[in-house]
Short mmCIF file of C-alpha atoms in Angstrom, two decimals:
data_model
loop_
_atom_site.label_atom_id
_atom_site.label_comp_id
_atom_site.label_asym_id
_atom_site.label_seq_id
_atom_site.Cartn_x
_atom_site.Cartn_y
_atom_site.Cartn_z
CA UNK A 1 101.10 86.10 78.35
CA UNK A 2 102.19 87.32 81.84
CA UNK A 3 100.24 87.41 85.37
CA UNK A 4 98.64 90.03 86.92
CA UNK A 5 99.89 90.15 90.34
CA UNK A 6 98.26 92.68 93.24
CA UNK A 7 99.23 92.34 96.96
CA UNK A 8 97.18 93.62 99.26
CA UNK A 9 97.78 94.49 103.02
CA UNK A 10 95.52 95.82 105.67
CA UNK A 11 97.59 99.08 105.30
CA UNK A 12 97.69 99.68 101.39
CA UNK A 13 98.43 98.07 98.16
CA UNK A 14 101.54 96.43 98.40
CA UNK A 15 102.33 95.69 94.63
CA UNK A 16 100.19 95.49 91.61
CA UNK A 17 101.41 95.24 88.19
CA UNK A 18 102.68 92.69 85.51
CA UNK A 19 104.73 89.88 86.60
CA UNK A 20 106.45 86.44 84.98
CA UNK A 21 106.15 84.27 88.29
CA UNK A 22 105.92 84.37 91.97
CA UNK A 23 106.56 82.55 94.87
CA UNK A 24 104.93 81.90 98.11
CA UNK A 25 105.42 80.70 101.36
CA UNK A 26 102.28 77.97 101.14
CA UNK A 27 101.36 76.54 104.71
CA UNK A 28 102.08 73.09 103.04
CA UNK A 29 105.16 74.21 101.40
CA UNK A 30 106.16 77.10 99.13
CA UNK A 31 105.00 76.79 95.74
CA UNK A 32 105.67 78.91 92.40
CA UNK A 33 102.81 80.65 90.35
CA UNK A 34 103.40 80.33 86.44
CA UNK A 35 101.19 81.55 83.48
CA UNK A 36 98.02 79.23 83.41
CA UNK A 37 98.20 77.87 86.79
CA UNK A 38 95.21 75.73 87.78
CA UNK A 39 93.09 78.04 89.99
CA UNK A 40 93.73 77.78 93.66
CA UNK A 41 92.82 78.85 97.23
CA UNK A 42 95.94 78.59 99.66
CA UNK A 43 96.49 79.92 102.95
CA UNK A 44 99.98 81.42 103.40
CA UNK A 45 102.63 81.03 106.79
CA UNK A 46 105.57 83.44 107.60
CA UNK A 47 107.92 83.98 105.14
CA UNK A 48 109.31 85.64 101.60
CA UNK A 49 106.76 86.59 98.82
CA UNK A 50 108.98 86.38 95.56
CA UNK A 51 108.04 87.84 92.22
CA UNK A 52 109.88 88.36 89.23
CA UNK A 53 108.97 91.86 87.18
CA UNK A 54 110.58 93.06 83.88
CA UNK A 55 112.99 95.09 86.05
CA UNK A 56 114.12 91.97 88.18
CA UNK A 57 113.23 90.13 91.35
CA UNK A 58 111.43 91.88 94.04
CA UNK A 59 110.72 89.99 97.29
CA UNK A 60 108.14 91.36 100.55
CA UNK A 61 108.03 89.10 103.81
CA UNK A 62 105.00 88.41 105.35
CA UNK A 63 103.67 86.84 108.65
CA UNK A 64 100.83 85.21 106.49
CA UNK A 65 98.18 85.46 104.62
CA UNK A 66 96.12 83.78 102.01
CA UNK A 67 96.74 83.80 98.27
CA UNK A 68 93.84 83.32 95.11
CA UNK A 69 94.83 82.28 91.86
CA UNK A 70 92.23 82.89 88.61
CA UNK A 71 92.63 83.00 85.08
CA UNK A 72 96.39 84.61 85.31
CA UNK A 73 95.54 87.15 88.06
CA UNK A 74 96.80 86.80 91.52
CA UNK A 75 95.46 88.11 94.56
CA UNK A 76 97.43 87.75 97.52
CA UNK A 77 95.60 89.24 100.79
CA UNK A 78 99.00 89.48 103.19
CA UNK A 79 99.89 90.72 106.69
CA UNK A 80 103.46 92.21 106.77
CA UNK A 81 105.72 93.11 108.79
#
């Protein structure tokens, strides 16, 4: 089973699709999202949003943000640059 990622930005929908992991620039630290991750609330700080699609890596920097995670489904909310 693989994650459903969708980033979202004020402007439009960043990214939404299937996804393996991703990575985020937590304000504590970054962390890495795997398949049946606890759910989790975290607010994010400047920095790289990492994910890793069939196709390859694909990375988006953002100036924060906050990121949910649910049952395998993602939701980052994100300001970019």
């Amino acid at each position: 089973m693989s994650l459903k990622l969708k980033i979202i930005s004020p402007e439009r929908i960043e990214f939404s699709g299937e996804v393996q992991s991703v990575l985020v620039p937590g304000t504590k630290g970054s962390f890495e999202i795997l398949t049946d991750h606890a759910p989790i609330i975290s607010s994010l700080q400047p920095g790289v949003v990492e994910y890793a699609t069939a196709e390859g890596k694909e990375q988006l920097a953002i100036t924060g943000g906050f990121v949910e995670v649910q049952r395998n489904e993602v939701s980052l909310c994100v300001e970019v640059n």
